[in-house]
Amino acid sequence: MASLQHCDLDNDWILIAEVRQEAIYVKHHQKKIAFLFSAMRHFAQELISQGHNLHYTHYDDQNNQGSLFGEVERLCKQKNINKIILTHPGEYRVLAEMQSWQDKLNIPVEICQDDRFLSSLDEFATWAEDRKQLRMEFFYREMRKKWHFLMDGDKPVGDKWNFDSSNRKALPKGMSPPLPTKFEPDAITQDVLQLVADNFSDHFGELGNFHFAVNREEALVVLDEFVAQRLIHFGDYQDAMVQGEPWMYHSHIGFYLNCGLLTPKEVIEKAENAYRNGDAPLNAVEGFIRQVLGWREYVRGLYWLKMPDYKTENFLEATRSLPKFFWDTNTKMNCLHQCIKETSENAYTHHIQRLMVLGNFALLAGLHPDEVNEWYLIVYADAYEWVEMPNVTGMILFADGGLLASKPYAASGSYINKMSNYCKSCHYKVKEKNGPQACPFNYLYWDFLDRNKEKLGNNPRLGMPYRTLNKMTDEKRQAIQRDGQIFFKALDKNEKV
Ligand code: SF4
């Protein structure tokens, strides 16, 4: 971590603090709090074994001030500190707070660039300058060239930058992904689990069956097992969803990359080596590297470039409150029920569940961006605002008007049916377009396009659906509107839909 790079073992103090303010400013998933507190305690052990002076504040320490500033101030007074060195945080709110400490404490505060990323914020800002649209694909190509990942000289390996068109297969019958890498909670994790049970039981999510890696050694095992067992099929089935299979062929390393147990460079190098050694195909390796080198770096650059205004974006003027079933899973729509259930159990779902089931519903139903952003930040153990907000505001809700995505990712039930087996055990019928038994995604999709015609009608990537909509008979359009109204009326009254 950047702030520790030039740490002087004799004279410097490292502060790590478990503070209530950060655990409850949104009510994070219980597993997320347990994961981060446990990783912090394991990291503390590592630092002590390296001979550092460490001041560790446990959540239930009597003198714990409950906030980052409170703990920094306490240590500064206690140890007569004359300079504070911090790593750039992952959230605008925290950065603004840290920037005020110098005046408040009358001590110089240095904020180091976060070295857990491969591009700096200045580099991204330079790339973004004078561009009307900030498309990830072009940023990603620059990053490939700069780092020379998956390159043959100055050309991309395989003569193509992107193999996404090969990555949209449903999982064939009879094929079952390997079990995820699991770790038994050690004594430190068990203490933390008890602490979370005692203090945060009113937060969303299940605490039981905790099996995350909590130190670097374990995180490396997760990475190695992914490369050895899952990467080979990651590309083909990265968009597939199967009931009862939350982990699929995904890597599950976002938790560890985002909290610093793994570095993006080592992750990319291991994936590229697998391709070069003939252990994984190019479509899988390129797709995976694009997530880490392209998407992850890009959303972080965009977040810091556009904050704080990005937080208030609401291009489609969405106003509906988040339905109760996002917390209690109580919906007849099986795809949503399954994805929210897995979110509650694992503090994890994969990107297509987040985008094309949960996010798709949030978009079609016109849920308010503030409430959707807060939900995603709460429920996923890999979520920090720098990554969560561009994904929700830009990708899921199109609330930035197309700065990040070239079109809204809206889809009817047939997409979910094609990529999953959820529809087979659903109360609704995916093939029915209208009426009480019809899959709500079917009429809500057209209702969404109709409702937002003024804002989206000229989007070149929506030309085909708008032409279809325009050709619909008045009768069909009225049926869509009527079904949408019935659905929303029930939803807003908190009835089970
Ligand atoms: Fe979801 Fe519709 Fe399929 Fe039900 S029928 S699982 S609501 S897509």
Coordinates of C-alpha atoms in Angstrom, one line a residue, residues 86-486:
L86 CA -2.5 8.4 3.8
T87 CA -3.3 6.4 0.7
H88 CA -5.9 8.0 -1.6
P89 CA -9.3 6.5 -0.5
G90 CA -11.9 4.9 -2.7
E91 CA -14.7 7.4 -2.0
Y92 CA -15.1 11.1 -2.5
R93 CA -16.7 11.6 0.9
V94 CA -13.6 10.1 2.6
L95 CA -11.2 12.1 0.5
A96 CA -13.0 15.4 1.3
E97 CA -12.8 14.5 5.0
M98 CA -9.1 13.6 4.9
Q99 CA -8.4 16.8 3.1
S100 CA -9.7 18.7 6.1
W101 CA -7.5 17.0 8.6
Q102 CA -4.4 19.2 8.0
D103 CA -6.3 22.3 9.2
K104 CA -8.1 20.5 11.9
L105 CA -5.0 19.0 13.4
N106 CA -2.4 21.5 12.4
I107 CA -0.2 18.7 11.1
P108 CA 0.9 18.2 7.4
V109 CA -1.2 15.6 5.6
E110 CA 0.2 13.8 2.5
I111 CA -2.2 11.8 0.4
C112 CA -0.3 9.2 -1.8
Q113 CA -1.6 7.9 -5.1
D114 CA -3.2 4.5 -4.7
D115 CA -0.8 2.0 -6.2
R116 CA -3.4 -0.7 -6.3
F117 CA -4.2 0.5 -9.8
L118 CA -2.3 0.5 -13.1
S119 CA -3.3 4.0 -14.3
S120 CA -3.1 7.2 -12.3
L121 CA -6.0 9.6 -12.0
D122 CA -4.0 12.2 -13.9
E123 CA -3.3 9.8 -16.7
F124 CA -7.0 9.0 -17.0
A125 CA -7.9 12.7 -17.0
T126 CA -5.4 13.4 -19.8
W127 CA -6.9 10.5 -21.8
A128 CA -10.5 11.9 -21.2
E129 CA -9.6 15.5 -22.2
D130 CA -11.5 16.7 -25.2
R131 CA -13.4 13.4 -25.7
K132 CA -17.1 13.7 -26.1
Q133 CA -17.7 10.1 -25.2
L134 CA -15.5 8.1 -22.8
R135 CA -15.7 4.6 -24.2
M136 CA -13.9 1.9 -22.1
E137 CA -12.8 0.1 -25.2
F138 CA -10.5 2.8 -26.4
F139 CA -9.0 3.4 -22.9
Y140 CA -8.5 -0.4 -22.7
R141 CA -6.5 -0.5 -25.9
E142 CA -4.2 2.3 -24.6
M143 CA -3.7 0.3 -21.4
R144 CA -2.9 -2.9 -23.4
K145 CA -0.2 -0.9 -25.4
K146 CA 1.2 0.9 -22.4
W147 CA 1.6 -2.3 -20.3
H148 CA 2.2 -4.6 -23.2
F149 CA -0.3 -7.1 -22.0
L150 CA -1.5 -9.6 -24.6
M151 CA 0.5 -7.9 -27.4
D152 CA 2.5 -9.3 -30.2
G153 CA 4.8 -6.4 -30.9
D154 CA 2.5 -3.4 -31.5
K155 CA -0.5 -5.6 -32.4
P156 CA -3.0 -7.3 -30.1
V157 CA -2.6 -11.0 -29.8
G158 CA -5.0 -12.8 -32.2
D159 CA -5.2 -9.6 -34.3
K160 CA -8.3 -8.4 -32.4
W161 CA -8.6 -6.3 -29.3
N162 CA -11.9 -7.8 -28.1
F163 CA -13.3 -11.3 -28.2
D164 CA -16.6 -10.6 -26.5
S165 CA -18.7 -12.0 -29.3
S166 CA -17.5 -15.5 -28.4
N167 CA -18.4 -14.9 -24.7
R168 CA -22.2 -15.2 -24.6
K169 CA -23.0 -18.8 -24.3
A170 CA -25.5 -20.4 -22.0
L171 CA -24.2 -23.2 -19.8
P172 CA -24.9 -26.6 -21.6
K173 CA -27.0 -29.2 -19.7
G174 CA -24.9 -31.5 -17.5
M175 CA -22.0 -29.2 -17.2
S176 CA -21.2 -28.1 -13.6
P177 CA -18.7 -25.5 -12.6
P178 CA -16.1 -26.4 -9.9
L179 CA -16.8 -25.6 -6.3
P180 CA -15.5 -22.2 -5.2
T181 CA -12.2 -22.1 -3.2
K182 CA -13.3 -22.0 0.5
F183 CA -11.4 -21.3 3.7
E184 CA -12.5 -22.3 7.2
P185 CA -12.6 -19.3 9.5
D186 CA -9.6 -19.2 11.8
A187 CA -9.6 -17.9 15.4
I188 CA -9.3 -14.3 14.2
T189 CA -12.2 -14.6 11.7
Q190 CA -14.3 -16.4 14.3
D191 CA -13.8 -13.5 16.7
V192 CA -14.8 -11.1 14.0
L193 CA -17.9 -13.1 13.1
Q194 CA -19.0 -13.0 16.7
L195 CA -18.4 -9.2 16.8
V196 CA -20.5 -8.7 13.7
A197 CA -23.3 -11.0 15.1
D198 CA -23.3 -8.9 18.3
N199 CA -23.2 -5.5 16.7
F200 CA -24.6 -5.6 13.2
S201 CA -27.4 -8.2 13.2
D202 CA -29.8 -5.6 11.9
H203 CA -27.8 -5.2 8.7
F204 CA -28.8 -7.0 5.5
G205 CA -27.4 -10.4 4.6
E206 CA -26.4 -13.7 6.1
L207 CA -23.3 -14.2 8.2
G208 CA -23.2 -18.0 8.2
N209 CA -21.0 -20.1 5.9
F210 CA -18.3 -17.5 5.8
H211 CA -15.5 -18.8 3.5
F212 CA -13.7 -15.8 2.0
A213 CA -9.9 -15.5 1.9
V214 CA -8.8 -13.0 4.6
N215 CA -5.0 -12.7 4.0
R216 CA -2.7 -12.5 1.0
E217 CA -1.7 -16.1 1.1
E218 CA -5.3 -17.3 0.8
A219 CA -6.2 -14.7 -1.8
L220 CA -3.3 -16.1 -4.0
V221 CA -4.8 -19.6 -3.6
V222 CA -8.2 -18.3 -4.9
L223 CA -6.4 -16.7 -7.9
D224 CA -4.3 -19.8 -8.7
E225 CA -7.3 -22.0 -8.5
F226 CA -9.3 -19.7 -10.8
V227 CA -6.5 -19.8 -13.4
A228 CA -6.1 -23.5 -13.1
Q229 CA -9.7 -24.6 -13.0
R230 CA -12.1 -21.8 -14.2
L231 CA -10.3 -19.5 -16.6
I232 CA -10.6 -22.1 -19.4
H233 CA -14.4 -21.7 -19.5
F234 CA -14.6 -18.1 -18.1
G235 CA -15.0 -16.5 -21.5
D236 CA -17.6 -18.9 -22.9
Y237 CA -19.9 -18.8 -19.9
Q238 CA -19.3 -15.4 -18.3
D239 CA -22.8 -14.2 -19.1
A240 CA -24.5 -17.5 -18.1
M241 CA -26.7 -17.8 -15.0
V242 CA -27.8 -21.1 -13.4
Q243 CA -30.1 -21.5 -10.5
G244 CA -28.2 -22.8 -7.5
E245 CA -24.8 -22.0 -9.1
P246 CA -23.7 -18.6 -7.8
W247 CA -20.0 -19.0 -8.5
M248 CA -20.0 -20.3 -12.1
Y249 CA -16.6 -19.9 -13.9
H250 CA -16.0 -16.4 -12.5
S251 CA -12.8 -15.5 -10.6
H252 CA -14.2 -14.2 -7.3
I253 CA -11.1 -12.1 -6.9
G254 CA -12.8 -8.7 -7.0
F255 CA -13.0 -8.8 -3.1
Y256 CA -9.3 -9.2 -2.9
L257 CA -8.2 -6.9 -5.6
N258 CA -10.3 -4.1 -4.3
C259 CA -9.1 -4.4 -0.7
G260 CA -5.4 -4.8 -1.7
L261 CA -4.8 -8.5 -1.0
L262 CA -4.0 -9.0 -4.7
T263 CA -2.5 -6.6 -7.3
P264 CA -3.9 -6.1 -10.8
K265 CA -0.5 -6.7 -12.4
E266 CA 0.0 -10.1 -10.9
V267 CA -3.5 -11.1 -11.7
I268 CA -3.2 -10.1 -15.3
E269 CA 0.3 -11.7 -15.7
K270 CA -1.0 -15.1 -14.3
A271 CA -3.9 -15.0 -16.8
E272 CA -1.7 -14.1 -19.7
N273 CA 0.8 -16.9 -18.8
A274 CA -2.1 -19.4 -18.9
Y275 CA -2.8 -18.3 -22.5
R276 CA 0.9 -18.3 -23.5
N277 CA 1.3 -21.8 -22.0
G278 CA -1.8 -23.1 -23.8
D279 CA -3.8 -23.6 -20.6
A280 CA -6.6 -21.2 -21.5
P281 CA -8.1 -19.9 -24.7
L282 CA -7.7 -16.3 -25.9
N283 CA -11.4 -15.4 -25.7
A284 CA -11.3 -16.3 -21.9
V285 CA -8.0 -14.6 -21.2
E286 CA -8.7 -11.5 -23.1
G287 CA -12.2 -11.2 -21.6
F288 CA -10.7 -11.5 -18.1
I289 CA -7.9 -9.1 -18.7
R290 CA -10.3 -6.6 -20.1
Q291 CA -12.3 -6.7 -16.8
V292 CA -9.1 -5.9 -14.8
L293 CA -7.0 -3.7 -17.1
G294 CA -9.9 -2.1 -18.9
W295 CA -13.1 -1.9 -17.0
R296 CA -11.7 -1.7 -13.4
E297 CA -9.2 1.1 -14.2
Y298 CA -11.7 2.9 -16.4
V299 CA -14.6 3.1 -13.9
R300 CA -12.2 4.3 -11.3
G301 CA -10.8 7.0 -13.5
L302 CA -14.3 8.1 -14.5
Y303 CA -15.5 8.2 -10.9
W304 CA -12.8 10.6 -9.8
L305 CA -13.1 12.7 -13.0
K306 CA -16.8 13.2 -12.6
M307 CA -17.3 13.4 -8.8
P308 CA -19.0 15.0 -7.0
D309 CA -21.6 15.9 -9.7
Y310 CA -21.8 12.2 -10.8
K311 CA -23.6 11.4 -7.6
T312 CA -26.6 13.5 -8.5
E313 CA -27.0 12.3 -12.1
N314 CA -30.6 11.3 -13.0
F315 CA -30.9 11.6 -16.8
L316 CA -34.1 9.6 -17.0
E317 CA -35.7 11.4 -14.0
A318 CA -36.3 8.1 -12.2
T319 CA -38.2 8.5 -9.0
R320 CA -39.6 5.2 -7.8
S321 CA -38.4 3.8 -4.3
L322 CA -36.5 0.6 -4.1
P323 CA -39.1 -2.2 -3.7
K324 CA -39.1 -4.1 -0.4
F325 CA -38.2 -7.4 -2.1
F326 CA -34.7 -6.1 -2.7
W327 CA -34.2 -6.7 1.0
D328 CA -36.4 -9.7 1.8
T329 CA -36.4 -11.6 -1.6
N330 CA -40.2 -11.8 -1.5
T331 CA -41.1 -11.6 -5.2
K332 CA -42.8 -14.0 -7.6
M333 CA -40.2 -13.1 -10.3
N334 CA -37.9 -16.1 -9.9
C335 CA -34.8 -14.5 -11.5
L336 CA -34.9 -11.6 -9.0
H337 CA -35.7 -13.9 -6.1
Q338 CA -32.7 -16.1 -6.9
C339 CA -30.3 -13.2 -7.4
I340 CA -31.3 -11.4 -4.2
K341 CA -31.2 -14.6 -2.3
E342 CA -27.6 -15.3 -3.5
T343 CA -26.7 -11.7 -2.7
S344 CA -28.0 -12.2 0.9
E345 CA -26.2 -15.5 1.3
N346 CA -22.8 -14.6 -0.3
A347 CA -22.5 -10.8 -0.5
Y348 CA -21.8 -11.7 -4.2
T349 CA -23.5 -12.3 -7.5
H350 CA -21.7 -12.2 -10.8
H351 CA -21.8 -9.2 -13.2
I352 CA -24.6 -10.4 -15.5
Q353 CA -26.9 -11.1 -12.5
R354 CA -26.0 -7.6 -11.2
L355 CA -26.5 -5.9 -14.6
M356 CA -29.1 -7.9 -16.6
V357 CA -31.4 -9.2 -13.8
L358 CA -31.3 -6.8 -10.8
G359 CA -30.0 -3.8 -12.7
N360 CA -32.4 -4.4 -15.7
F361 CA -35.3 -4.4 -13.3
A362 CA -34.1 -1.2 -11.6
L363 CA -33.8 0.5 -15.0
L364 CA -37.2 -0.7 -16.3
A365 CA -39.0 0.2 -13.1
G366 CA -37.5 3.7 -12.9
L367 CA -35.9 3.2 -9.5
H368 CA -34.2 6.3 -8.1
P369 CA -30.4 6.3 -8.6
D370 CA -29.7 7.2 -5.0
E371 CA -31.6 4.2 -3.7
V372 CA -30.1 1.8 -6.2
N373 CA -26.6 3.1 -5.6
E374 CA -27.0 2.6 -1.9
W375 CA -28.3 -0.9 -2.3
Y376 CA -25.4 -2.0 -4.5
L377 CA -22.9 -0.4 -2.1
I378 CA -24.4 -2.2 0.9
V379 CA -24.9 -5.7 -0.4
Y380 CA -21.7 -6.6 -2.3
A381 CA -18.5 -7.3 -0.4
D382 CA -16.4 -6.0 -3.3
A383 CA -18.3 -2.7 -3.6
Y384 CA -16.6 0.6 -2.9
E385 CA -18.1 3.8 -4.3
W386 CA -15.4 4.3 -7.0
V387 CA -16.5 1.0 -8.6
E388 CA -20.1 0.7 -7.6
M389 CA -21.3 4.2 -8.7
P390 CA -20.1 4.2 -12.3
N391 CA -21.5 0.7 -12.7
V392 CA -24.9 1.7 -11.3
T393 CA -25.3 5.3 -12.4
G394 CA -23.7 4.8 -15.8
M395 CA -24.0 1.2 -16.8
I396 CA -27.2 0.0 -15.1
L397 CA -29.4 3.1 -14.9
F398 CA -28.1 5.2 -17.9
A399 CA -28.5 8.0 -15.4
D400 CA -25.4 9.9 -16.8
G401 CA -27.2 10.2 -20.2
G402 CA -24.7 8.0 -22.0
L403 CA -21.3 9.2 -20.8
L404 CA -20.3 5.7 -19.9
A405 CA -22.6 3.4 -21.9
S406 CA -23.7 3.9 -25.5
K407 CA -27.2 2.7 -24.7
P408 CA -29.3 1.6 -21.7
Y409 CA -28.9 -2.2 -21.0
A410 CA -32.6 -2.9 -21.1
A411 CA -33.9 -6.3 -21.9
S412 CA -37.1 -8.3 -22.0
G413 CA -37.6 -11.7 -20.4
S414 CA -36.3 -13.5 -23.5
Y415 CA -32.7 -12.4 -22.7
I416 CA -32.9 -13.8 -19.1
N417 CA -34.5 -17.0 -20.5
K418 CA -31.7 -17.4 -23.0
M419 CA -28.9 -16.9 -20.5
S420 CA -30.4 -18.8 -17.5
N421 CA -32.7 -21.5 -16.3
Y422 CA -34.6 -19.2 -13.9
C423 CA -37.8 -19.0 -16.1
K424 CA -38.4 -22.7 -15.8
S425 CA -39.4 -22.4 -12.2
C426 CA -41.0 -19.0 -12.3
H427 CA -44.6 -18.0 -11.4
Y428 CA -44.7 -16.0 -14.7
K429 CA -44.6 -17.2 -18.2
V430 CA -41.6 -15.9 -20.2
K431 CA -43.3 -16.5 -23.5
E432 CA -46.4 -14.5 -22.7
K433 CA -46.2 -10.9 -23.5
N434 CA -49.2 -9.4 -21.8
G435 CA -51.8 -10.3 -19.2
P436 CA -51.5 -11.4 -15.5
Q437 CA -49.3 -14.4 -16.3
A438 CA -46.9 -12.6 -18.6
C439 CA -43.3 -12.1 -17.6
P440 CA -43.2 -8.6 -16.2
F441 CA -39.9 -7.9 -18.0
N442 CA -41.7 -8.3 -21.3
Y443 CA -44.2 -5.5 -21.0
L444 CA -41.9 -3.4 -18.8
Y445 CA -39.3 -3.4 -21.5
W446 CA -41.6 -1.8 -24.1
D447 CA -43.2 0.4 -21.5
F448 CA -39.7 1.7 -20.5
L449 CA -38.9 2.5 -24.2
D450 CA -42.3 4.2 -24.7
R451 CA -42.0 6.2 -21.5
N452 CA -38.5 7.5 -22.3
K453 CA -39.0 8.0 -26.0
E454 CA -38.2 11.7 -25.9
K455 CA -34.8 11.0 -24.3
L456 CA -33.9 7.7 -25.9
G457 CA -35.7 7.7 -29.3
N458 CA -32.8 9.1 -31.2
N459 CA -30.2 6.8 -29.8
P460 CA -28.7 5.0 -32.8
R461 CA -28.2 1.8 -30.9
L462 CA -31.9 1.7 -30.1
G463 CA -33.1 2.2 -33.7
M464 CA -34.4 -1.4 -34.1
P465 CA -36.5 -1.6 -30.9
Y466 CA -38.0 1.9 -31.5
R467 CA -38.9 0.9 -35.1
T468 CA -40.6 -2.1 -33.7
L469 CA -42.4 0.0 -31.1
N470 CA -43.5 2.5 -33.7
K471 CA -45.0 -0.3 -35.8
M472 CA -47.1 -1.7 -32.9
T473 CA -50.9 -1.4 -33.1
D474 CA -52.6 1.0 -30.7
E475 CA -54.2 -2.0 -29.1
K476 CA -50.8 -3.6 -28.4
R477 CA -49.4 -0.4 -27.0
Q478 CA -52.4 0.1 -24.7
A479 CA -52.0 -3.5 -23.4
I480 CA -48.4 -2.8 -22.6
Q481 CA -49.3 0.4 -20.8
R482 CA -52.1 -1.2 -18.9
D483 CA -50.0 -4.1 -17.7
G484 CA -47.2 -1.7 -16.7
Q485 CA -49.7 0.4 -14.7
I486 CA -51.2 -2.7 -13.0

